[in-house]
């Protein structure tokens, strides 16, 4: 394995004379919860250790919608940050607008093509050149469970939605909130898409990637909304607007039995000193699929040798084996690089890796709609509106399914 210093030396060697070793980088991200801040702190620390200057631009708000609004304002003002946390089609959209700089010289020198899954490498490239560097693979379709809470009603971790509903009914009868949830559109959509996935990866793809009208509006989608309606009934009255990490805290301190959330929730449990398998359990939501998102940093065009150097040093650092290990141990995700040993990772990460490998083989590995990996921003926005309206009204499942079909037409 190449050390961070060697990797960086490669990129420094290719660079024009810089203001100071390591350069300067402004990083816009939305990692502000306990676990997230700890994880991004490892990147800042490593960058500064090499003599670089890190300018932190955190924008609070899980899921990144607030960060994307801030980014648009910065670009409009002609002053984009050098590195921006960005995902999936968003990378291509910004590149299409001419906003991104490539870091192809670093990627070539460090052979990124050899250590990334080809489908992921494609997402990071624009016209064949790397414009972004991936840090991880987050699994979305997880349930975070408090085993002590389940024990109170003599329940086991459910494997189907019917089992889930039965356990949740018992918890409710015992005066315990079954599902910790934060009522924000991206959180509603996170829960929604795990139900879509439980109907099979083919259905998920048809509905949330191919935008097939029959899949979006038909019987199966109606059934999906029926289960979402059930889940709505398991949420406490204070859910509206709650941040995702506060919902995680409810599971942690025994106020609720479950949270359905990506594995950044594990970062919260770990940051609070909790142990997987003992204090909390990670279990996939019902079904056989695996939905994922990949956080990456996209590089915006900046000027000045010092800033360009900072960008390249950061790109090299992000892809270094050491960083991919340290960061993901704190973040709850698994490394984007395929050559990192997982011996320091916990049972949830190992399960994620094992299930991901199986899902890739079985063709049940799907990108997350809620987390901006599946469809363009406009379509996602319309879908989130439908799901959130449904969650916060007494709209029927049939009307919601119809609205999903209309949402696509509106977005196009
Ligand atoms: C990101 C995660 C982040 C989560 C909550 C997701 O979209 O991929 O890195 O922790 O949002 O903020």
CSV table of N, CA, C and O in Angstrom, one decimal, residues 154 160 197 222 237 345 404:
chain,number,residue,atom,x,y,z
A,154,UNK,N,-40.8,-8.8,24.3
A,154,UNK,CA,-40.5,-10.1,23.8
A,154,UNK,C,-40.4,-10.3,22.3
A,154,UNK,O,-40.8,-11.4,21.8
A,160,UNK,N,-39.8,-9.2,7.7
A,160,UNK,CA,-40.8,-8.8,6.7
A,160,UNK,C,-41.6,-7.6,7.2
A,160,UNK,O,-41.5,-7.3,8.5
A,197,UNK,N,-37.9,-0.9,-2.5
A,197,UNK,CA,-36.9,-2.0,-2.7
A,197,UNK,C,-37.4,-3.3,-2.2
A,197,UNK,O,-37.0,-4.4,-2.8
A,222,UNK,N,-49.1,1.2,-5.0
A,222,UNK,CA,-50.2,1.4,-4.1
A,222,UNK,C,-49.9,0.7,-2.8
A,222,UNK,O,-50.0,1.2,-1.7
A,237,UNK,N,-45.7,12.0,17.8
A,237,UNK,CA,-46.2,13.2,17.3
A,237,UNK,C,-45.2,14.3,17.1
A,237,UNK,O,-45.4,15.2,16.3
A,345,UNK,N,-12.9,-3.2,10.7
A,345,UNK,CA,-14.3,-2.8,10.7
A,345,UNK,C,-15.2,-3.7,11.5
A,345,UNK,O,-14.9,-4.9,11.7
A,404,UNK,N,-47.2,10.1,-8.3
A,404,UNK,CA,-45.9,9.7,-8.7
A,404,UNK,C,-45.7,9.8,-10.2
A,404,UNK,O,-44.7,10.3,-10.7
